[in-house]
Tab-separated table of C-alpha atoms (C1' of nucleotides) in Angstrom:
chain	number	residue	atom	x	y	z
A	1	UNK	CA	-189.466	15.166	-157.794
A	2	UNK	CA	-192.745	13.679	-158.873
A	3	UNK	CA	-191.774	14.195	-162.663
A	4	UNK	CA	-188.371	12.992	-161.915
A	5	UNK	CA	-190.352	9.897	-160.698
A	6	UNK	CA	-192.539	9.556	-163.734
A	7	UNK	CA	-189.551	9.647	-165.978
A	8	UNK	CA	-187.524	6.676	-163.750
A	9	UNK	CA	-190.846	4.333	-164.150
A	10	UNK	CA	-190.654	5.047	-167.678
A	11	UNK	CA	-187.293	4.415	-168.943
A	12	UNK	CA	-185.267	3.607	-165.671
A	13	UNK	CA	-182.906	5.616	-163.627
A	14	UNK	CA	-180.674	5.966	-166.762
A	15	UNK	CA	-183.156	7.695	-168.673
A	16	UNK	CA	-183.458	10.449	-165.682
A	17	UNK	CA	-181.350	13.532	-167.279
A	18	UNK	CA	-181.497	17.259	-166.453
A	19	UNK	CA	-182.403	18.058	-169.967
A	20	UNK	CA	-185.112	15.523	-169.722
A	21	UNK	CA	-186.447	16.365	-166.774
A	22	UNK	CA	-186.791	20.020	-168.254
A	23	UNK	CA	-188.145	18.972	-171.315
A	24	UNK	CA	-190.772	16.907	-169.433
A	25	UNK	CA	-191.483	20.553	-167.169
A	26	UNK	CA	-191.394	23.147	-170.111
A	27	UNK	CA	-188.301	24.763	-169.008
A	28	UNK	CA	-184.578	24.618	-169.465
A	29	UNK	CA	-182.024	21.763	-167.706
A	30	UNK	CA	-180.315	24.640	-165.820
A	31	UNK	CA	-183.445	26.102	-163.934
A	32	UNK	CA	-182.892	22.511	-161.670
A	33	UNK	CA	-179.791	24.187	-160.456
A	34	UNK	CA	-181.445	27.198	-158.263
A	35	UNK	CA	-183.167	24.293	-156.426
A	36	UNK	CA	-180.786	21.517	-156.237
A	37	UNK	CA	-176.637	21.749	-155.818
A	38	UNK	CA	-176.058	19.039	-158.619
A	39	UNK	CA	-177.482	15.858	-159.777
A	40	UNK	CA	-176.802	14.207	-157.074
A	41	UNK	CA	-179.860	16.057	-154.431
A	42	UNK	CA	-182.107	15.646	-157.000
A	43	UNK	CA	-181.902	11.714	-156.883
A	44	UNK	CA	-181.775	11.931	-153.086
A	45	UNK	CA	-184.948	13.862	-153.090
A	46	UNK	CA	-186.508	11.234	-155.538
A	47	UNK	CA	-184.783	8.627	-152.893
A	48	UNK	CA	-186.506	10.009	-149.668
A	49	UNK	CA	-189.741	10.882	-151.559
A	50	UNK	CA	-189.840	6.717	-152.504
A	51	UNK	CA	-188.915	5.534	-148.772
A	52	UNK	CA	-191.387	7.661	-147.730
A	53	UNK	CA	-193.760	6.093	-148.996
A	54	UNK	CA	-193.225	2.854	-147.269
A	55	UNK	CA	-196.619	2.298	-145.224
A	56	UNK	CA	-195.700	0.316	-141.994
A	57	UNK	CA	-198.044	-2.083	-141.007
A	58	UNK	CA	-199.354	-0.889	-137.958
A	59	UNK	CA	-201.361	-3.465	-136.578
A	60	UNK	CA	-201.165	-7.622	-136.035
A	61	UNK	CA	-202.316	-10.701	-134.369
A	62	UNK	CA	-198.777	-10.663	-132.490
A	63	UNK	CA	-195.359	-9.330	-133.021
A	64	UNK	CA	-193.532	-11.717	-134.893
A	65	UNK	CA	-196.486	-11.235	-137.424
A	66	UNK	CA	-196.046	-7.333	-137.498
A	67	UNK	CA	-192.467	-8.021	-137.761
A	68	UNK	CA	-193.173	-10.642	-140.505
A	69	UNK	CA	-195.754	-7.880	-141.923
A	70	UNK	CA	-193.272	-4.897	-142.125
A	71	UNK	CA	-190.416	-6.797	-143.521
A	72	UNK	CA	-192.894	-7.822	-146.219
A	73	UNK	CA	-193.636	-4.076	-146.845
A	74	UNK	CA	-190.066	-3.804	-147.137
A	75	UNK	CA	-189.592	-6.497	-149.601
A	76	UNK	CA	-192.317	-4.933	-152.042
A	77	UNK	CA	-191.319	-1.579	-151.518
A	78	UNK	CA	-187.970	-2.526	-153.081
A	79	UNK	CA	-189.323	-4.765	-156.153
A	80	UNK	CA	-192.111	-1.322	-156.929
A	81	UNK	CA	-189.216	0.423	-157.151
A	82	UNK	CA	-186.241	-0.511	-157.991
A	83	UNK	CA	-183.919	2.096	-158.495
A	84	UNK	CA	-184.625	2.524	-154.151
A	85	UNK	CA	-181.842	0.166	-154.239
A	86	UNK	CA	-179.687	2.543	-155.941
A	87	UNK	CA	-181.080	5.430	-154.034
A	88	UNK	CA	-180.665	4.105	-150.829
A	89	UNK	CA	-177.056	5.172	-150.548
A	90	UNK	CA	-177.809	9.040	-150.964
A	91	UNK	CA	-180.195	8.776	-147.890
A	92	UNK	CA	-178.826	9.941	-144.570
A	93	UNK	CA	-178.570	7.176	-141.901
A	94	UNK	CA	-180.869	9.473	-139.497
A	95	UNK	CA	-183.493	10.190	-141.972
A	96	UNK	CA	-187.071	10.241	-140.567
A	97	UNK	CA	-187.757	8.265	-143.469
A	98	UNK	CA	-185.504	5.547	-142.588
A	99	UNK	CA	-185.745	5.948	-138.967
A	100	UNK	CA	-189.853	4.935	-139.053
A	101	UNK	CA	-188.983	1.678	-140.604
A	102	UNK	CA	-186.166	1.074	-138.123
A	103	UNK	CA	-188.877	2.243	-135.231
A	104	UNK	CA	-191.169	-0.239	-136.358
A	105	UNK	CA	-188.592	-3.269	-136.295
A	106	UNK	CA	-187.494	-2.652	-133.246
A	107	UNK	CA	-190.294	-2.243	-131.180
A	108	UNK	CA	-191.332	-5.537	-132.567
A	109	UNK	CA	-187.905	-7.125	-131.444
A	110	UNK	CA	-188.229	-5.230	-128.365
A	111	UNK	CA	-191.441	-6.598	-127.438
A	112	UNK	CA	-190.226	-10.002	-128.443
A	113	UNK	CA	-187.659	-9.944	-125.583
A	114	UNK	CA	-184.933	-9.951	-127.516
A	115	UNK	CA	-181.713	-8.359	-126.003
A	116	UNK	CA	-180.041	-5.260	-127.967
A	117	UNK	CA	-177.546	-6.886	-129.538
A	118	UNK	CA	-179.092	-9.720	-130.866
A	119	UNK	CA	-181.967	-6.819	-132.146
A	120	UNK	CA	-179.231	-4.873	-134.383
A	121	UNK	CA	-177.844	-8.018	-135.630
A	122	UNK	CA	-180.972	-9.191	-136.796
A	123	UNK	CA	-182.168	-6.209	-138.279
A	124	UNK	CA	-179.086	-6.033	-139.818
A	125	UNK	CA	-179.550	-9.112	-141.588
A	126	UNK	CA	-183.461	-9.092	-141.853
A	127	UNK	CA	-182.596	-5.496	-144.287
A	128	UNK	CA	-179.747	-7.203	-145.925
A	129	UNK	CA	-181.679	-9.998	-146.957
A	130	UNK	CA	-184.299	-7.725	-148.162
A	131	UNK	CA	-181.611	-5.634	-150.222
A	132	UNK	CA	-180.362	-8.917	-151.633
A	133	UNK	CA	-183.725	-10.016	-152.889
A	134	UNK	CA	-184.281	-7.181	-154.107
A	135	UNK	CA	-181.479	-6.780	-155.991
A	136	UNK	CA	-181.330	-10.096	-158.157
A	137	UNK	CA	-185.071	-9.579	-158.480
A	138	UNK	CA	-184.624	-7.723	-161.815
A	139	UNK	CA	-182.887	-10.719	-163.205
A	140	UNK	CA	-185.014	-12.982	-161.391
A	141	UNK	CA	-188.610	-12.015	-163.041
A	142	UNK	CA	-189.170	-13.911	-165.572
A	143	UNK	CA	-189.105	-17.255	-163.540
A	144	UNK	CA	-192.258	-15.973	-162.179
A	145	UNK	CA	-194.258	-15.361	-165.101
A	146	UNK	CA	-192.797	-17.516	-167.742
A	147	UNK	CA	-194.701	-20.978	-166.789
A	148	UNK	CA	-192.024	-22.742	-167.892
A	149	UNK	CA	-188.888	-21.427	-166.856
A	150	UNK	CA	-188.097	-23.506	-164.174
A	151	UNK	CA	-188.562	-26.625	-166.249
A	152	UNK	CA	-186.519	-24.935	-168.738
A	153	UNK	CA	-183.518	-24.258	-166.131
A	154	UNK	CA	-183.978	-27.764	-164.709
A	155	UNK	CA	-183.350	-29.335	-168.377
A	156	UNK	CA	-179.955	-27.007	-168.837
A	157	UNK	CA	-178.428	-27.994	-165.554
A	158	UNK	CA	-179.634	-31.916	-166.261
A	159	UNK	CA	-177.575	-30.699	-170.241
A	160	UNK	CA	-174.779	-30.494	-167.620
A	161	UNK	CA	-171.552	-33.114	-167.668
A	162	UNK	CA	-172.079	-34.695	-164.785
A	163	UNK	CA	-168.201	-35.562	-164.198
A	164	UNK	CA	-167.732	-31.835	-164.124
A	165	UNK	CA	-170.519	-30.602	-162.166
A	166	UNK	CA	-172.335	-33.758	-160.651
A	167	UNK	CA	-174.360	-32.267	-158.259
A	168	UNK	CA	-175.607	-29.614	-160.452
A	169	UNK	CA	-176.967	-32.043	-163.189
A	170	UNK	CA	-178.581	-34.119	-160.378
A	171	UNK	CA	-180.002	-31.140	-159.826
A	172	UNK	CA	-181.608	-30.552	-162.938
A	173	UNK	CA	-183.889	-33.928	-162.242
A	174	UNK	CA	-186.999	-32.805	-160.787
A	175	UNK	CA	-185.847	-29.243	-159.941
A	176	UNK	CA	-188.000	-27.583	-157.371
A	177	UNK	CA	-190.012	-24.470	-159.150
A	178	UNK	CA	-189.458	-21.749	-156.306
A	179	UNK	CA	-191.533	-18.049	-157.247
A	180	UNK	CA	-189.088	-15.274	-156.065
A	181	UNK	CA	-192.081	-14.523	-153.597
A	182	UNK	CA	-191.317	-18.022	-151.932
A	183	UNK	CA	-187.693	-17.775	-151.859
A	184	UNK	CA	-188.027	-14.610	-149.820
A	185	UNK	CA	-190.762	-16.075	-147.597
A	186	UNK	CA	-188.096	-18.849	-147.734
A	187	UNK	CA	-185.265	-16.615	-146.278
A	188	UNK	CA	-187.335	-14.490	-143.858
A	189	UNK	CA	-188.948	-17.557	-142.170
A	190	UNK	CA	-185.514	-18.651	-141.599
A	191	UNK	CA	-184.472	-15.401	-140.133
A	192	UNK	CA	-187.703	-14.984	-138.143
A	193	UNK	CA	-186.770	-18.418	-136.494
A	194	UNK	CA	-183.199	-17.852	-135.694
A	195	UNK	CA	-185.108	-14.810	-133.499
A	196	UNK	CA	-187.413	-17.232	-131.555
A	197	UNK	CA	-184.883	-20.052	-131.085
A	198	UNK	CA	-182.555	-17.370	-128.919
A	199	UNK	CA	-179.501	-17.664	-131.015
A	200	UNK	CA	-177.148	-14.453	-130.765
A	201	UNK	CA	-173.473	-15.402	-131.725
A	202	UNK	CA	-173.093	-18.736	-133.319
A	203	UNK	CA	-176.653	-20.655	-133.315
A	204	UNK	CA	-174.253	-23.214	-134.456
B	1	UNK	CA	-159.240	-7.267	-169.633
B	2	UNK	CA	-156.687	-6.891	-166.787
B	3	UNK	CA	-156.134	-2.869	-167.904
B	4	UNK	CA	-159.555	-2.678	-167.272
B	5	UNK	CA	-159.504	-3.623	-163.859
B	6	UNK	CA	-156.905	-1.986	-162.989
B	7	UNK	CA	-158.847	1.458	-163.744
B	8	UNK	CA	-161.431	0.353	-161.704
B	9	UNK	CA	-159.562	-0.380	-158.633
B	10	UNK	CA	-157.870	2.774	-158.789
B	11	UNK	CA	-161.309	4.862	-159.950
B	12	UNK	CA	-164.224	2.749	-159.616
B	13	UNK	CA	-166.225	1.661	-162.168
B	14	UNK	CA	-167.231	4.590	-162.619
B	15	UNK	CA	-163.645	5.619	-163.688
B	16	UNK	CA	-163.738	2.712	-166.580
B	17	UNK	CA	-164.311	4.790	-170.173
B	18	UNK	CA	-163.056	3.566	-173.376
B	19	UNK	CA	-161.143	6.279	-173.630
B	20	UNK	CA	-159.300	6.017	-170.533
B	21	UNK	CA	-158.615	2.235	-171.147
B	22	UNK	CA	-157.457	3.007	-174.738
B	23	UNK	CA	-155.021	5.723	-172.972
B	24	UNK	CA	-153.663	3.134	-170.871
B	25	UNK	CA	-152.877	0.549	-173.050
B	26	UNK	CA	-151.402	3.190	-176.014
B	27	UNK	CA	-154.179	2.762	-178.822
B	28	UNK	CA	-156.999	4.772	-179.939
B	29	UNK	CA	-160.494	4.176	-178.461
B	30	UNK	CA	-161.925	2.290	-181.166
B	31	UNK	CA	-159.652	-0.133	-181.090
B	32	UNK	CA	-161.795	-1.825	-179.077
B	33	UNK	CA	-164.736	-2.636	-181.105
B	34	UNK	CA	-162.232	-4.942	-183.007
B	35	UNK	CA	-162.669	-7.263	-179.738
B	36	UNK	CA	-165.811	-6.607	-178.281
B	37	UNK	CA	-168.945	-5.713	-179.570
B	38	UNK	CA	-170.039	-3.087	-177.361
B	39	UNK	CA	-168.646	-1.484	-173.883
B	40	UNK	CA	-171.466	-4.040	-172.227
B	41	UNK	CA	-168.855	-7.465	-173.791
B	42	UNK	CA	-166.150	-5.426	-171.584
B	43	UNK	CA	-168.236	-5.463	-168.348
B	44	UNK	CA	-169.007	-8.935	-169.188
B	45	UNK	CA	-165.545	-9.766	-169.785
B	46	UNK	CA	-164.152	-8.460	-166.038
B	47	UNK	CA	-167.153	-9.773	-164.147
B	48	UNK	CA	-165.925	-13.383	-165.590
B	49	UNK	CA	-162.814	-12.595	-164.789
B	50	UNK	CA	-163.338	-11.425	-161.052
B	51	UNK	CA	-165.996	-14.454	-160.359
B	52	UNK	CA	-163.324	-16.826	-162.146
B	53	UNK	CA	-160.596	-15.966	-158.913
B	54	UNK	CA	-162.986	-17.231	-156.324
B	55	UNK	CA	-161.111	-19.866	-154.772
B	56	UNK	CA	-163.476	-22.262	-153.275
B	57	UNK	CA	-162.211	-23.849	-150.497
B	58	UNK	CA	-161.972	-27.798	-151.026
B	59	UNK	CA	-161.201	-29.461	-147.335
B	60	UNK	CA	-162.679	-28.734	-143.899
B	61	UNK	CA	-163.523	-30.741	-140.762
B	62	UNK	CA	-167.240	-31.167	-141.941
B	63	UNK	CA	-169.477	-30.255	-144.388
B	64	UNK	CA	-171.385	-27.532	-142.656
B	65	UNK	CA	-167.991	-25.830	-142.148
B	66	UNK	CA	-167.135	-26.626	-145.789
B	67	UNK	CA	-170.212	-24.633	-147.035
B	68	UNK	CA	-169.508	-22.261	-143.928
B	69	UNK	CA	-166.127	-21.870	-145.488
B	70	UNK	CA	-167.510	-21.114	-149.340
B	71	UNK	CA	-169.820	-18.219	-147.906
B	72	UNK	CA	-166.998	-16.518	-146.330
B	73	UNK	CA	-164.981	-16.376	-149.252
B	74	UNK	CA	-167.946	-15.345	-151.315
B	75	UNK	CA	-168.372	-12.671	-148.928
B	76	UNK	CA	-164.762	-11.598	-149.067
B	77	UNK	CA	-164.645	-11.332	-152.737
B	78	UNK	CA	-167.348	-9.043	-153.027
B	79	UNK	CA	-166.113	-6.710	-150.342
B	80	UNK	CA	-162.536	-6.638	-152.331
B	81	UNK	CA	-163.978	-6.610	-155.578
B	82	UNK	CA	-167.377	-4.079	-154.896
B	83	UNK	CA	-167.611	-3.674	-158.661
B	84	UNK	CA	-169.001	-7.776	-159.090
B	85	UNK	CA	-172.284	-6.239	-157.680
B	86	UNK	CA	-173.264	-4.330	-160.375
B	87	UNK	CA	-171.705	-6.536	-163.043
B	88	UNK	CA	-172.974	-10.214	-162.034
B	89	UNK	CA	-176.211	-9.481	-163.406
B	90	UNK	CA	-173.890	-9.261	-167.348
B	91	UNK	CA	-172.503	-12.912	-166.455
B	92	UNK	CA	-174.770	-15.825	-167.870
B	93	UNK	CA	-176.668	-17.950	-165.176
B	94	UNK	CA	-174.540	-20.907	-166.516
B	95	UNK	CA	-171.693	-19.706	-166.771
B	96	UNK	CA	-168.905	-22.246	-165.352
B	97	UNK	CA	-167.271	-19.298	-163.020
B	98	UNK	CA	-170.840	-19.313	-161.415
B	99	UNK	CA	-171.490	-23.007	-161.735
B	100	UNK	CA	-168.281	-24.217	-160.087
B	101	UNK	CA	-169.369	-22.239	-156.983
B	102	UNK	CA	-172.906	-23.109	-157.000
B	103	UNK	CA	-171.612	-26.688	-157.678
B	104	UNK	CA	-169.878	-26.133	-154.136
B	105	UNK	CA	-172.325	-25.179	-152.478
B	106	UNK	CA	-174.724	-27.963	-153.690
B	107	UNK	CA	-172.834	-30.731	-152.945
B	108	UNK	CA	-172.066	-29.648	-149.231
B	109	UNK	CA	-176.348	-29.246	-149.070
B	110	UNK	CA	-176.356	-32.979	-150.880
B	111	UNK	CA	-174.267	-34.786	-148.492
B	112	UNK	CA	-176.077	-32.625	-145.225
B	113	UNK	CA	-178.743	-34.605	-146.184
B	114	UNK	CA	-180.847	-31.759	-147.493
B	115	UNK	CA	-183.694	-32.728	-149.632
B	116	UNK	CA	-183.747	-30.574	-153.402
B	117	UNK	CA	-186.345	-28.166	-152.134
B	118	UNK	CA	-184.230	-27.168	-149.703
B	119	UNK	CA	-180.782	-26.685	-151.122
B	120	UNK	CA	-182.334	-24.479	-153.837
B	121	UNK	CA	-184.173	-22.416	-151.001
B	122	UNK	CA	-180.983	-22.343	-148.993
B	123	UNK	CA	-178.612	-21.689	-151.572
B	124	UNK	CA	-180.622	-18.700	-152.698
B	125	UNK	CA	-181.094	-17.328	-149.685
B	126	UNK	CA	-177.226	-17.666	-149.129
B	127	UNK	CA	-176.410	-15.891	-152.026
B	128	UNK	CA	-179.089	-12.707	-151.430
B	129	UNK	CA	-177.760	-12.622	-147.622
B	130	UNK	CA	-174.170	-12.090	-149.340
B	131	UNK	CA	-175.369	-9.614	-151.790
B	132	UNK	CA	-177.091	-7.883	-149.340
B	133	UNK	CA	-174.846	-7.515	-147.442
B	134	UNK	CA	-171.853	-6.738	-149.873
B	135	UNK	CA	-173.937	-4.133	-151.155
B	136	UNK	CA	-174.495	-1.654	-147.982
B	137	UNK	CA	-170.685	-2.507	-147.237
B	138	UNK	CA	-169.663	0.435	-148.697
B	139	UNK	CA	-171.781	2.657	-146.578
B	140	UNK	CA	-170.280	0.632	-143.263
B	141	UNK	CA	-166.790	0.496	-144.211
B	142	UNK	CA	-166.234	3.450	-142.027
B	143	UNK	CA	-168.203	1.764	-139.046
B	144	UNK	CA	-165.109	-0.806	-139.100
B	145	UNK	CA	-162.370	1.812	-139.172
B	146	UNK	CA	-163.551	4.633	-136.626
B	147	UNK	CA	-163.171	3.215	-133.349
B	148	UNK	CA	-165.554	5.372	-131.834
B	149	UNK	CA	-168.098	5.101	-135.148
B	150	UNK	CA	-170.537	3.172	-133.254
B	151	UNK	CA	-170.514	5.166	-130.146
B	152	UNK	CA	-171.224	8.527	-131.724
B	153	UNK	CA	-174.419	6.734	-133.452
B	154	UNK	CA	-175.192	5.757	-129.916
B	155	UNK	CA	-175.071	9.658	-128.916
B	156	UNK	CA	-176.855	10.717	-132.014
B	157	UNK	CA	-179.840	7.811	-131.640
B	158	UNK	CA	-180.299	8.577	-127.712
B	159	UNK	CA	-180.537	12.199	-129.190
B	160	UNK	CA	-183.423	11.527	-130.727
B	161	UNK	CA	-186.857	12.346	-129.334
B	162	UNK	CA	-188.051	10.007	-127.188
B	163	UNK	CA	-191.945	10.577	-127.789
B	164	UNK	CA	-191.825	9.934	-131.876
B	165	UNK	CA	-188.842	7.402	-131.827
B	166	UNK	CA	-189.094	5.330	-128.123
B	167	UNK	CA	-187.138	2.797	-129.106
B	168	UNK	CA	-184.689	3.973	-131.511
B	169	UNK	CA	-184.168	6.570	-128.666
B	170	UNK	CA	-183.292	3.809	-125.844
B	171	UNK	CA	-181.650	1.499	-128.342
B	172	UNK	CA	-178.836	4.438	-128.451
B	173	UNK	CA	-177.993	4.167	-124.694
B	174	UNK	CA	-174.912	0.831	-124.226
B	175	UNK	CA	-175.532	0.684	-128.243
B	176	UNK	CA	-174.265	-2.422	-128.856
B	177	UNK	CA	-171.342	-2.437	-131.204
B	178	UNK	CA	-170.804	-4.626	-134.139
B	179	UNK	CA	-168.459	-5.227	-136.922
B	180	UNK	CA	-169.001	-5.970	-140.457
B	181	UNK	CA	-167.957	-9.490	-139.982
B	182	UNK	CA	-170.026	-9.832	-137.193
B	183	UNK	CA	-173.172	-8.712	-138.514
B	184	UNK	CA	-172.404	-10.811	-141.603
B	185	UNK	CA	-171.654	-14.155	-138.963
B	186	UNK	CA	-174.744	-12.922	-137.051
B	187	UNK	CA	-176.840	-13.769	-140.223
B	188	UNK	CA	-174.799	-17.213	-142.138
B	189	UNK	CA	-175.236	-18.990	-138.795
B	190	UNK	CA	-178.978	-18.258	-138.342
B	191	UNK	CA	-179.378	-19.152	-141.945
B	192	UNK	CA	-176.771	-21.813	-141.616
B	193	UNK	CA	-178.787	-23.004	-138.021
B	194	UNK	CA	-182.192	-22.563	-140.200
B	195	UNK	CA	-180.783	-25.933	-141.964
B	196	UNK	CA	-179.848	-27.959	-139.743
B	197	UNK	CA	-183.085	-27.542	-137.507
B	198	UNK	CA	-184.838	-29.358	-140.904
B	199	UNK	CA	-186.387	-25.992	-141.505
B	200	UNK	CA	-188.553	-26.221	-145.435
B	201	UNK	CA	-191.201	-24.369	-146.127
B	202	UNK	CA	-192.204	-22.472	-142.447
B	203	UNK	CA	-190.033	-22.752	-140.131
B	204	UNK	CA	-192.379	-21.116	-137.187
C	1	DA	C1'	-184.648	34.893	-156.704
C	2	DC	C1'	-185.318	32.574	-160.870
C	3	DC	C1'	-184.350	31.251	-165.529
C	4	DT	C1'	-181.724	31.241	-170.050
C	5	DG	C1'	-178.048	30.383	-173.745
C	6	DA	C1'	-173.616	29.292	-174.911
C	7	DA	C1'	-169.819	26.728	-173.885
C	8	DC	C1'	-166.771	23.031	-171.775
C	9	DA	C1'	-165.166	18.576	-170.826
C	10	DC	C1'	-166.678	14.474	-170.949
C	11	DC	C1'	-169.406	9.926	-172.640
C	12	DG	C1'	-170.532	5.514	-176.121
C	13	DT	C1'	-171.016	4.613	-180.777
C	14	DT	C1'	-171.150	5.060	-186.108
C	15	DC	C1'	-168.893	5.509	-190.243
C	16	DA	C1'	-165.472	5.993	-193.724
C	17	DA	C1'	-160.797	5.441	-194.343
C	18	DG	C1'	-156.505	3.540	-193.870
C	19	DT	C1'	-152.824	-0.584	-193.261
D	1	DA	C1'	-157.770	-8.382	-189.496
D	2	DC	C1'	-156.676	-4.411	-186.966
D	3	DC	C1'	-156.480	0.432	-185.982
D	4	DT	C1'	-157.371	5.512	-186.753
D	5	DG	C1'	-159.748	10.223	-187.100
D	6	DA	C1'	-163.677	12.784	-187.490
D	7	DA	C1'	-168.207	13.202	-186.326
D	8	DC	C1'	-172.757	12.476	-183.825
D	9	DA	C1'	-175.876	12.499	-180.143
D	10	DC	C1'	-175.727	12.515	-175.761
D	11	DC	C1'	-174.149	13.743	-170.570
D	12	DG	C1'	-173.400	17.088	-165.960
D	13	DT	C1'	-171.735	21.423	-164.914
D	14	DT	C1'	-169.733	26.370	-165.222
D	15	DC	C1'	-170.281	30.942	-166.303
D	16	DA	C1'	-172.075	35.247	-167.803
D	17	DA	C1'	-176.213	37.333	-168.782
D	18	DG	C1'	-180.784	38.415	-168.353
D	19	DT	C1'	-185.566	39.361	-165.624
DNA sequence: ACCTGAACACCGTTCAAGT
DNA sequence: ACCTGAACACCGTTCAAGT
C-alpha cells in the first residue's frame, strides 16, 4: 500500500498499474493477486490507508472552533491528496476510518444544541462542500501561486462583449483576487452560520 | 458527438473507447483522428455539449428565487448527466456554455445588491456545494430508492459501540431521514440565507 | 501459501498506405 | 480530405504451472 502510495504522488492515480507496482517491489504484477481480489481492493486499501490518516483536532477554545478546526483538516486532507476524492467511493460507509471523522462532527453539533436533523443535514453539506473544493482545486491552483492570475482573469472577462454577457465584463473591472484558501473559509463561514442562526428547512 | 453520448449513457464513461464509437457509427477507429486530435478533443467535445443543454431559467417572482431557480437546474443536470463531473475540468473557463450560466448567476447577485467580493465568493461556493454534492450522488442514489435505506443505517449506527462512537451510536436511534433533494435544499438555503444576512468575509 | 510466465481481450496512438 | 490496416506499447485478468 505504501509503494502503491509513492507511485500515486509521483505520477497520479493513472500511473498506479499492477506491473508498476511490481516493478517498483522486485516482483511480478501477478504476486498482487494472492493478496488482493483485483485492482479494485488494492485502491481501497490505498483509500482507507489515506483517510486514516486524517488527524482530528482534538482540542479548542469552543465547539464551533473544533468544528471549524476539523472541517479544516478535512479540507487539507483532500487538496494533500487528491486522488482521496476518487478513492472515497471504494470506502465502506461504516468504516472506522470514516466513522472518526463523522464522530468528531457530531459531537461538536451535538454539543452545539443542534437537533438531529438539522446535524445530518449540515454535515451533509459541510462534507459536500469540502468534496467540491476539493475537487476544482486541481484546476484551481495556479490562481494561488501565479501573482497575477486574477488580474489576468479580470482583463479576459472585462475582453468580454458586454451586450452578450454584461454582467460578466462588469465583472472583470476591479475583480476581487480570492486564494482558493479564502473561498473555502468563504463557504464554511457561511455554513458554520446557517448552524448558529437555527435554520433547519428553509432559512429563507 | 451525439454517438458518443449515447455510449456513455448506456455504459458510462467508462464504456466510451474509440473503438466502440467507431463500431457504432460503421467506420474504422481511426477515423477519428481526421476530426479530433486526440481522444481528450472528444471528452472536450461532449462536456460542451452536455453544459450547452442547461436551460437557465429566465423569469421568477424575485431574484433570489431566480438564482434559487439556476442552482436547481445546475443540480439536476449533473445528477442526469454524472459524466460532466469528470469532464468540466476539459471545458475552457471561458467558454460561452459556462459563461452564459455564470452570467446568470451574476446578474441575479448584481441586482441583490451584492457587492463584487461577494458574488465571486458566493458564486463559487454555489458551484463547489453543487459539485459536491453531484459527486457523492452516486453513492446515495440508493438512499432515495429503498424506502427503508435510511432506517437500516439507523439499525446499523445504533449497532455501533457506544464507548468508541457515543454519538454516532445515539444519532442511529429516530435517525432522521433525508432525501437527496433535501440534503441538497438543506445546504442552497443556508448558503442562499448566508447572502442575504450581508454575510462577506466572517460571517460569525 | 506464494509467486511466475504465457496468454487473452482490451486500450490509445503512430505510421504507412490507400482513395 | 478522409478512411483503412497493421503494428506498438500499454492495460487488468485468467489459467496452468511451479515452489
Amino acid at each position: 500500500v505504501s509503494a502503491a502510495i509513492a507511485i500515486i504522488k509521483e505520477e497520479g492515480l493513472g500511473g498506479l498499474t499492477t506491473r508498476r507496482l511490481g516493478q517498483r517491489l522486485g516482483v511480478q504484477q501477478m504476486a498482487f493477486y494472492t493478496y488482493f481480489r483485483d485492482k479494485n481492493e488494492i485502491l481501497r486499501a490505498v483509500g482507507l490507508e489515506l483517510l486514516g490518516r486524517f488527524e482530528i483536532p482534538q482540542a479548542a477554545p469552543s465547539d464551533i472552533e473544533l468544528l471549524r478546526a476539523v472541517m479544516w483538516e478535512y479540507f487539507r486532507l483532500l487538496i494533500d491528496n487528491p486522488e482521496l476524492l476518487e478513492l472515497d467511493p471504494y470506502i465502506d460507509e461504516l468504516a472506522p476510518e470514516r466513522l472518526r471523522v463523522l464522530e468528531a462532527i457530531h459531537g461538536c453539533l451535538h454539543r452545539l444544541g443542534i437537533d438531529k436533523h438539522a446535524a445530518v443535514g449540515t454535515a451533509s453539506n459541510l462534507r459536500r462542500l469540502v468534496f467540491g473544493t476539493a475537487s476544482v482545486y486541481p484546476a484551481r491552483r495556479a490562481w494561488d501561486d501565479e501573482a497575477d492570475h486574477w488580474a489576468k482573469i479580470g482583463r479576459e472577462l472585462t475582453a468580454l462583449p458586454p451586450d452578450v454577457y454584461p454582467h460578466m465584463h462588469e465583472l472583470g473591472r476591479d475583480f476581487p483576487a480570492f486564494t482558493q484558501h479564502q473561498v473555502f473559509e468563504f463557504g464554511l463561514e457561511t455554513l458554520l452560520a446557517g448552524i448558529i442562526s437555527g435554520s433547519t428547512e428553509h432559512p429563507l
